[in-house]
Amino acid sequence: MTGSKFEFIQGNIACAKGAAYAGCSFFGGYPITPSTEIAEYMSEYLPKNGGKFIQMEDEIASLGSIIGAALTGAKTMTSTSGPGFSLMQELIGYACIAEVPVVIVDIMRGGPSTGLPTSPAQSDLLQAKWGTHGDHPTIALVPSSVEEMFTETVRAFNLAEYFRTPVLVLGDEIIGHMREKIRIPDPGEIQIINRTVPDNSGICPLPYASDSGKPACIPNFGKSRFHVTGLNHDITGFPTMDPAIVARENERILAKIYEQREIVDKWEEIECKDADILMLSVGSAARAAEEAVKTLRNKGIKAGLFRPLTLWPFPKDTFVKYAERAKYIIVPEMNLGQLKTVAERFTKRSKIIPVNLVNGEPISPEHIISVTNYLNI
Amino acid sequence: MKYEVRFSGSGGQGIILASVILGTAAAIYENKETVQSQAYGPEARGGASKADVIISDEPVGYPKAREIDAMVCLSQKAAKKYITSLKKGGIVIIDSDFVDIPESKKYKLFKLPMSSTTLDKMGKLIALNIVSLSALVSITKIISHEALEKAITDSVPKGTESFNIEAALIGKTLAETAK
């Protein structure tokens, strides 16, 4: 812990510091509450540290700018909230098929539309999964604390670079704006993954040829020709309509992530092993769920919390293991039942009890506990 | 031990900064588990605004105050809205120049003429948040005045440190005379 420093900072600032730690050198964005502090921090940090910050005209251009910068070799990020996230959907698909590593932070707020700019919500959980069209891989990480805003942002960069794919970080107004004490890790303390680079020639003739799930390197910008397109393409990067190649490549960009679950999966389980009441919750709602679990355990009720830190792909195997033996699955979330649909998909026997709030207020532990009063446990 | 503090008022009064300073003092200079959070509207001035600080010996899970130990109210609207969230026997500190609530056995009420005193001693109202924060610290003793001064120095704009430290002394004196 030598030289390490404790700081009392906002989740959004921890996110920006995580990006800096991971080596982010380009940020393109458009300010929007409750994510603006991320852009503010990067606008000061990057120019002083050899990086570039650019405020774009809107969120479509913001994601376009970081996709372009990522293709030149930079680690890139943008941050937004629901309305901006909606605008980014088309280019998220582009980054998926063109296999461009970018990090997109969405600090969720009340919606739909302009909604409640300064209030918390978890309104984009399913948009993160299915917002862009076509079958595409999705990695979405959901931090629950200021410390996790730092560590999960670092992990987002690592996964983006490793898989050559966009990675989403879903914060919410509470996690983004609240302050907690964190220790900024020393350099080297958290492993940083960098993308595969071509050999000294800088040439990479087959930028879409993968080696057992590991994507090929991105050619060095300026040294090698590189065709990048949103059309289906072959291993050279040029468009193709060959059904066999189109099918293979569409399946490959999913398989590279979904068949390497040990790299991408991450969850926290609290008292799940003997839980009669299993809670499934993420982000700030999970903090209330965790307190509810503690209170219920003190009353002798076997409650537990399953909290995915990687929400997409959903860590279904472990969830199913606990869901199978639980009598009730409680799903607290600040929306009208998005995570509930996931619980329903992977639960056969247990009764699912949703706990929803969309009034701009956070879900409290008491709210969650109140639904357990009449359960037959 | 868990102690919940709420600062409340209207947007622009600096109550979020006051809560950040209290949080910094507790987390960094007194090494306590601390979470600070806030709620405000989309407007830059006006509207109801609140900021919570939870200070504890244990890690803090749920980040919002629910059973408030001590509260500062800088507007009548905020006082009315949040008084019900106060724990029985909790402390309420009001700016008696603009806020009036009845005495009650349910809480300990401190009526401090914070606006008029700040204006009188400092010539401007901008330091009202620091005055009220310091009064709260002096009444609750939740952190030391030294930790408060260090956190003020960390948090206020450069060049305004001594101005704000002076405001903290005014708040302290106000609280001490009220006791």
XYZ file of C-alpha atoms in Angstrom:
556
model
C 0.000 0.000 0.000
C 3.019 2.249 -0.310
C 2.317 5.563 -1.886
C -1.348 4.743 -2.214
C -3.851 7.410 -1.543
C -7.369 7.401 -0.189
C -9.842 9.679 -1.866
C -13.450 10.588 -1.062
C -14.869 10.898 -4.554
C -17.976 10.495 -6.686
C -18.698 7.311 -8.600
C -18.422 9.246 -11.858
C -14.958 10.526 -10.945
C -13.919 7.000 -9.943
C -15.087 5.846 -13.379
C -12.980 8.522 -15.100
C -9.967 7.651 -12.935
C -10.484 3.986 -13.810
C -10.420 4.911 -17.495
C -7.189 6.835 -16.970
C -5.716 3.870 -15.057
C -6.618 1.542 -17.933
C -4.837 3.804 -20.399
C -7.730 5.625 -22.053
C -6.244 8.295 -24.329
C -9.308 9.508 -26.241
C -12.726 10.594 -25.026
C -15.483 11.894 -27.273
C -18.730 12.812 -25.635
C -21.701 15.058 -25.160
C -22.513 16.134 -21.584
C -25.701 14.821 -20.019
C -26.857 14.550 -16.431
C -26.134 12.397 -14.470
C -22.963 11.401 -16.327
C -21.401 14.823 -16.984
C -18.708 14.606 -14.297
C -17.024 11.807 -16.263
C -16.647 14.039 -19.331
C -15.591 16.983 -17.149
C -12.816 14.985 -15.534
C -11.588 13.578 -18.851
C -11.628 17.058 -20.430
C -9.087 18.149 -17.826
C -7.112 14.951 -17.522
C -6.552 13.953 -21.153
C -5.013 17.149 -22.613
C -2.548 17.254 -19.701
C -1.543 13.635 -20.240
C -0.998 13.391 -23.958
C -4.556 12.366 -24.741
C -7.414 14.001 -26.596
C -10.829 15.129 -25.401
C -13.459 16.237 -27.847
C -16.975 17.445 -27.187
C -19.053 16.274 -30.121
C -22.312 17.712 -31.443
C -24.395 14.797 -30.193
C -24.177 11.230 -28.929
C -24.197 9.639 -32.390
C -21.100 11.615 -33.290
C -19.614 10.894 -29.848
C -19.650 7.157 -30.404
C -18.525 7.667 -34.010
C -15.511 9.638 -32.796
C -14.372 7.017 -30.326
C -14.833 4.182 -32.832
C -12.606 6.084 -35.240
C -10.029 6.850 -32.582
C -10.030 3.218 -31.410
C -9.178 2.107 -34.954
C -6.051 4.250 -34.806
C -4.867 2.344 -31.755
C -6.216 4.449 -28.895
C -8.163 3.133 -25.942
C -11.366 5.130 -26.046
C -14.437 5.893 -23.989
C -17.644 7.907 -24.044
C -20.209 8.491 -21.299
C -23.885 9.302 -21.462
C -27.316 8.672 -19.979
C -30.528 7.118 -21.311
C -31.420 9.681 -24.026
C -27.874 9.681 -25.382
C -27.612 5.914 -25.038
C -30.657 5.592 -27.299
C -28.897 7.660 -29.971
C -25.805 5.463 -29.732
C -27.592 2.200 -30.494
C -26.919 2.019 -34.210
C -23.181 2.555 -33.848
C -23.000 0.008 -31.016
C -23.975 -2.574 -33.627
C -21.374 -1.130 -35.987
C -18.651 -1.521 -33.335
C -19.843 -5.108 -32.723
C -19.607 -6.205 -36.364
C -16.507 -4.159 -37.191
C -14.991 -5.490 -33.931
C -13.818 -2.170 -32.557
C -12.959 -1.997 -28.843
C -14.717 0.931 -27.151
C -16.075 1.576 -23.665
C -19.516 3.174 -23.340
C -20.635 4.333 -19.902
C -24.368 4.843 -19.373
C -25.294 6.461 -16.063
C -28.975 5.571 -16.038
C -31.703 8.046 -15.107
C -35.492 8.105 -15.120
C -37.204 7.733 -18.486
C -38.540 7.251 -21.088
C -37.408 10.266 -23.101
C -36.014 13.206 -21.111
C -37.695 11.697 -18.049
C -36.086 12.627 -14.745
C -32.607 13.961 -15.538
C -31.408 14.136 -11.919
C -33.111 11.031 -10.539
C -31.962 7.427 -10.448
C -33.384 4.556 -12.474
C -32.255 1.274 -13.949
C -34.125 1.867 -17.137
C -31.618 0.665 -19.715
C -30.842 -2.901 -18.591
C -32.606 -4.477 -21.563
C -31.751 -1.693 -23.993
C -28.124 -2.518 -23.261
C -28.804 -6.088 -24.378
C -31.140 -5.572 -27.308
C -30.966 -1.868 -28.201
C -29.061 -2.283 -31.425
C -30.467 -4.400 -34.221
C -29.264 -7.777 -35.352
C -27.727 -10.637 -33.422
C -24.754 -9.187 -31.677
C -22.676 -9.879 -28.594
C -23.207 -7.692 -25.537
C -20.952 -7.226 -22.570
C -22.475 -4.983 -19.882
C -20.984 -4.439 -16.433
C -22.988 -3.053 -13.512
C -21.046 -1.503 -10.611
C -22.622 -1.087 -7.163
C -20.174 1.202 -5.394
C -17.690 3.990 -6.029
C -14.847 1.482 -5.806
C -16.539 -0.736 -8.398
C -17.021 2.269 -10.681
C -13.213 2.339 -10.772
C -12.508 -1.391 -10.983
C -15.333 -2.228 -13.406
C -14.290 0.573 -15.746
C -10.785 -0.901 -15.796
C -12.335 -4.320 -16.464
C -14.479 -2.847 -19.233
C -11.348 -1.630 -21.043
C -9.672 -5.004 -20.519
C -12.619 -6.928 -21.939
C -13.028 -4.487 -24.843
C -9.385 -4.849 -25.820
C -9.291 -8.612 -25.295
C -12.428 -9.357 -27.324
C -12.247 -6.403 -29.756
C -15.796 -5.450 -28.919
C -17.762 -2.579 -27.346
C -18.232 -2.947 -23.582
C -20.968 -1.141 -21.680
C -20.758 0.084 -18.090
C -24.207 0.653 -16.615
C -24.125 2.974 -13.630
C -27.108 4.799 -12.220
C -27.591 8.278 -10.777
C -27.023 7.058 -7.209
C -23.785 5.181 -7.930
C -22.571 7.932 -10.281
C -23.191 10.830 -7.929
C -22.600 9.364 -4.476
C -19.257 9.677 -2.776
C -17.328 6.976 -0.927
C -13.759 6.540 0.163
C -11.623 4.528 -2.232
C -7.968 3.741 -2.574
C -6.661 4.348 -6.071
C -4.555 1.277 -6.867
C -0.873 1.718 -7.641
C 0.147 1.218 -11.289
C 0.477 -2.489 -11.986
C -1.763 -3.517 -9.123
C -4.649 -4.301 -11.474
C -3.707 -6.136 -14.661
C -4.152 -4.068 -17.815
C -4.917 -5.942 -21.034
C -3.804 -4.370 -24.290
C -4.937 -5.437 -27.736
C -2.861 -7.701 -29.926
C -0.734 -5.597 -32.235
C 0.803 -6.568 -35.582
C 4.489 -7.409 -35.819
C 7.031 -4.699 -36.668
C 5.815 -4.486 -40.254
C 2.557 -3.094 -38.871
C 0.758 -5.066 -41.537
C -2.150 -7.306 -40.720
C -3.504 -8.703 -43.980
C -6.379 -10.615 -42.408
C -7.824 -8.336 -39.733
C -10.841 -10.591 -39.167
C -9.117 -13.958 -39.026
C -9.516 -15.223 -35.476
C -7.332 -17.750 -33.749
C -9.377 -20.100 -31.533
C -11.738 -17.381 -30.365
C -9.080 -14.702 -30.022
C -9.714 -11.882 -32.513
C -6.985 -10.913 -34.965
C -4.908 -7.809 -34.456
C -6.011 -4.408 -35.705
C -3.552 -3.125 -38.359
C -1.383 -0.164 -37.409
C -3.052 3.032 -38.498
C -1.160 4.645 -41.355
C 0.993 1.580 -42.042
C -1.493 -0.851 -43.446
C -4.670 -0.740 -45.465
C -7.675 -1.796 -43.453
C -11.217 -1.981 -44.745
C -13.764 -1.338 -42.017
C -17.453 -1.769 -42.764
C -20.789 -2.380 -41.149
C -21.607 -4.783 -43.986
C -21.066 -8.455 -43.369
C -17.494 -9.155 -44.364
C -14.945 -11.930 -44.670
C -11.594 -12.249 -42.915
C -10.058 -9.583 -45.162
C -12.626 -7.031 -44.005
C -14.268 -6.653 -47.429
C -18.014 -7.182 -47.867
C -19.335 -10.571 -48.772
C -22.738 -12.145 -49.352
C -21.416 -15.692 -49.325
C -23.990 -17.411 -47.079
C -21.449 -19.738 -45.501
C -19.074 -16.892 -44.587
C -21.843 -14.567 -43.426
C -23.236 -17.267 -41.126
C -19.788 -18.197 -39.822
C -18.793 -14.605 -39.057
C -22.144 -13.729 -37.451
C -21.777 -16.738 -35.205
C -18.119 -16.066 -34.516
C -18.587 -12.593 -33.047
C -21.054 -14.082 -30.563
C -19.039 -17.212 -29.863
C -15.812 -15.321 -29.153
C -17.512 -13.965 -26.032
C -20.169 -16.526 -25.151
C -17.756 -19.446 -25.394
C -15.204 -17.787 -23.113
C -17.491 -17.207 -20.181
C -14.710 -17.780 -17.652
C -13.122 -14.533 -18.868
C -16.234 -12.409 -18.932
C -18.457 -13.715 -16.100
C -18.412 -12.009 -12.717
C -20.927 -11.972 -9.904
C -21.167 -11.628 -6.144
C -23.175 -14.054 -4.053
C -24.201 -13.293 -0.489
C -25.690 -16.102 1.600
C -27.037 -17.835 -1.517
C -26.197 -21.435 -0.660
C -29.127 -22.146 1.678
C -31.366 -19.244 0.621
C -35.130 -19.829 0.625
C -35.535 -16.255 -0.558
C -33.078 -15.455 -3.331
C -32.772 -11.861 -4.441
C -31.562 -10.938 -7.914
C -30.482 -7.319 -8.105
C -27.800 -5.057 -9.591
C -26.368 -1.568 -9.120
C -27.727 0.690 -6.413
C -30.846 -1.459 -5.921
C -28.534 -4.307 -4.909
C -27.234 -2.196 -2.003
C -30.772 -2.055 -0.628
C -31.178 -5.787 -1.335
C -27.990 -6.570 0.572
C -29.235 -4.687 3.634
C -32.584 -6.457 3.326
C -30.766 -9.825 3.296
C -28.879 -8.884 6.479
C -32.078 -7.824 8.245
C -33.942 -10.968 7.177
C -31.052 -13.215 8.267
C -31.096 -11.518 11.692
C -34.751 -12.535 11.920
C -33.808 -16.130 11.108
C -35.098 -16.014 7.533
C -32.795 -17.630 4.994
C -32.356 -14.853 2.451
C -29.564 -14.398 -0.068
C -28.478 -12.038 -2.835
C -27.181 -12.938 -6.280
C -25.619 -9.836 -7.821
C -24.251 -10.058 -11.370
C -21.386 -7.605 -11.970
C -21.395 -8.821 -15.552
C -25.089 -8.522 -16.326
C -24.658 -9.432 -20.019
C -23.902 -12.151 -20.746
C -26.000 -13.173 -17.748
C -24.195 -15.615 -15.413
C -27.051 -18.065 -15.746
C -25.447 -21.302 -14.579
C -24.723 -20.059 -11.072
C -28.019 -18.221 -10.840
C -29.955 -21.339 -11.866
C -28.130 -23.400 -9.230
C -29.446 -21.136 -6.448
C -32.785 -20.351 -8.084
C -33.579 -24.080 -8.307
C -33.532 -24.530 -4.560
C -35.035 -21.199 -3.488
C -38.760 -20.945 -2.783
C -38.996 -17.320 -3.839
C -36.975 -15.095 -6.148
C -37.289 -11.409 -5.284
C -36.174 -9.006 -8.008
C -35.745 -5.415 -6.769
C -35.061 -3.004 -9.620
C -35.694 0.657 -10.497
C -37.762 -0.121 -13.598
C -40.972 -2.035 -14.274
C -39.561 -5.540 -14.479
C -36.585 -5.756 -16.858
C -34.421 -8.014 -14.705
C -37.560 -9.949 -13.812
C -37.760 -11.197 -17.396
C -34.286 -12.681 -16.929
C -35.304 -14.348 -13.670
C -38.391 -15.774 -15.384
C -36.326 -17.191 -18.201
C -34.035 -19.096 -15.877
C -36.444 -20.072 -13.100
C -38.757 -23.046 -13.326
C -40.024 -23.860 -9.838
C -39.688 -20.791 -7.632
C -42.235 -18.001 -7.365
C -40.910 -14.695 -8.681
C -41.781 -11.540 -6.759
C -40.957 -8.255 -8.483
C -40.127 -5.107 -6.485
C -40.300 -2.141 -8.822
C -40.019 1.604 -8.413
C -40.079 4.169 -11.232
C -40.867 7.376 -9.352
C -37.309 8.722 -9.216
C -36.798 7.537 -5.641
C -34.413 4.742 -4.696
C -35.734 1.355 -3.546
C -35.232 1.061 0.218
C -34.386 -2.087 2.204
C -37.739 -1.694 4.033
C -39.592 -1.742 0.731
C -37.954 -5.050 -0.167
C -38.519 -6.540 3.296
C -42.200 -5.550 3.183
C -42.890 -7.981 0.335
C -41.528 -10.874 2.411
C -44.016 -10.393 5.259
C -46.680 -12.658 3.813
C -44.461 -15.300 2.290
C -44.797 -18.871 3.445
C -41.274 -19.610 4.635
C -22.333 3.239 15.622
C -24.138 4.721 12.645
C -24.940 8.413 12.357
C -27.159 9.875 9.646
C -27.033 13.548 8.690
C -29.215 15.409 6.216
C -28.607 18.887 4.800
C -31.684 20.375 3.203
C -32.632 23.604 1.531
C -33.149 24.928 -1.935
C -30.868 24.567 -4.948
C -27.946 27.017 -4.968
C -27.509 27.286 -1.200
C -24.472 25.031 -1.254
C -25.870 22.202 0.838
C -24.305 19.545 -1.389
C -20.878 21.088 -0.885
C -21.539 21.180 2.878
C -22.302 17.457 2.803
C -19.197 16.707 0.730
C -17.032 18.572 3.242
C -18.563 16.655 6.162
C -18.083 13.382 4.252
C -14.468 14.192 3.393
C -13.692 15.121 7.000
C -15.211 11.886 8.330
C -13.795 9.574 5.633
C -10.313 11.001 5.151
C -9.447 12.781 8.415
C -11.331 10.616 10.911
C -11.090 7.346 8.972
C -14.790 6.501 9.272
C -16.899 4.525 6.840
C -18.776 7.284 5.033
C -21.232 7.611 2.175
C -22.466 10.935 0.820
C -25.377 11.181 -1.599
C -27.717 13.853 -2.866
C -31.012 14.550 -4.552
C -31.886 17.701 -6.457
C -34.019 18.859 -9.334
C -33.024 19.801 -12.874
C -33.016 23.552 -12.180
C -29.760 25.334 -11.284
C -31.345 27.544 -8.600
C -34.382 26.915 -6.447
C -36.276 23.664 -6.070
C -35.933 21.300 -3.144
C -32.467 19.950 -2.560
C -31.096 17.508 -0.003
C -27.809 15.818 0.712
C -27.209 12.903 3.069
C -24.074 11.799 4.866
C -23.970 8.465 6.665
C -21.017 8.026 9.016
C -20.449 4.606 10.509
C -17.980 2.176 12.054
C -19.246 -0.522 9.673
C -19.352 -0.371 5.856
C -22.473 1.484 4.727
C -24.802 -0.418 2.394
C -27.910 1.533 1.517
C -26.596 5.054 0.841
C -29.640 7.192 1.699
C -30.552 8.431 5.195
C -33.713 6.858 6.619
C -33.538 7.504 10.374
C -31.888 10.878 10.558
C -29.856 11.734 13.662
C -29.215 15.349 12.759
C -30.589 17.659 10.115
C -29.888 21.164 8.864
C -32.829 23.015 7.286
C -32.148 26.168 5.287
C -35.634 26.476 3.809
C -39.141 26.196 5.215
C -40.156 23.791 2.476
C -37.289 21.432 3.262
C -37.977 21.552 7.002
C -41.597 20.604 6.458
C -40.750 17.845 4.016
C -38.006 16.091 5.937
C -38.927 16.568 9.599
C -40.801 13.234 9.545
C -37.615 11.375 8.581
C -35.974 12.475 11.817
C -35.196 9.853 14.438
C -36.954 10.318 17.806
C -34.803 12.683 19.842
C -32.896 13.763 16.741
C -31.320 17.182 16.261
C -32.820 19.845 13.976
C -30.839 22.973 13.192
C -32.807 25.662 11.379
C -31.937 29.016 9.906
C -34.326 30.950 12.141
C -34.203 33.953 9.795
C -36.228 32.023 7.210
C -37.430 28.812 8.825
C -39.843 28.284 11.681
C -40.970 24.972 13.096
C -42.690 24.351 16.442
C -40.822 23.073 19.496
C -41.540 19.397 20.143
C -40.622 16.614 22.535
C -39.876 14.505 19.478
C -36.702 16.400 18.557
C -34.084 18.826 19.830
C -34.539 22.102 18.011
C -31.746 24.639 17.500
C -32.950 27.979 16.109
C -29.901 29.824 14.836
C -30.104 33.172 13.020
C -27.616 31.934 10.455
C -28.438 34.148 7.461
C -28.440 37.447 9.394
C -25.276 36.519 11.312
C -23.452 35.442 8.127
C -24.474 38.623 6.331
C -23.581 40.737 9.341
C -20.126 39.245 9.978
C -19.020 38.364 6.463
C -20.829 40.899 4.325
C -22.266 38.212 2.020
C -24.456 35.179 2.276
C -22.322 32.845 0.197
C -20.762 31.155 3.240
C -24.127 30.223 4.787
C -23.529 26.563 3.964
C -20.211 26.516 5.839
C -21.726 28.385 8.792
C -24.518 25.813 9.039
C -22.147 22.874 8.574
C -19.889 24.128 11.320
C -22.870 24.692 13.624
C -23.930 21.097 12.990
C -20.442 19.771 13.744
C -20.258 21.849 16.919
C -23.665 20.649 18.164
C -23.363 16.972 17.207
C -19.584 16.519 17.733
C -19.774 13.894 14.988
C -16.308 14.985 13.802
C -13.695 17.332 15.269
C -13.482 20.992 14.303
C -9.876 20.347 13.159
C -10.998 17.661 10.706
C -13.692 20.035 9.483
C -11.163 22.805 8.831
C -8.887 20.432 6.903
C -11.792 19.232 4.751
C -12.927 22.807 4.112
C -9.429 23.678 2.908
C -9.517 20.640 0.564
C -12.933 21.379 -0.871
C -13.470 25.118 -1.370
C -12.123 27.093 -4.339
C -8.486 28.169 -4.069
C -8.098 31.588 -2.510
C -11.282 31.300 -0.444
C -9.860 28.995 2.242
C -9.419 31.587 4.995
C -12.792 33.147 4.196
C -14.452 29.767 4.665
C -12.457 28.905 7.796
C -13.722 32.204 9.228
C -17.262 31.150 8.323
C -16.691 27.885 10.190
C -15.708 29.834 13.292
C -18.868 31.920 13.028
C -20.972 28.756 12.836
C -19.166 27.289 15.832
C -19.699 30.403 17.916
C -23.372 30.576 16.915
C -23.901 26.988 18.010
C -22.057 27.479 21.287
C -24.103 30.527 22.232
C -27.311 28.648 21.412
C -26.566 25.821 23.828
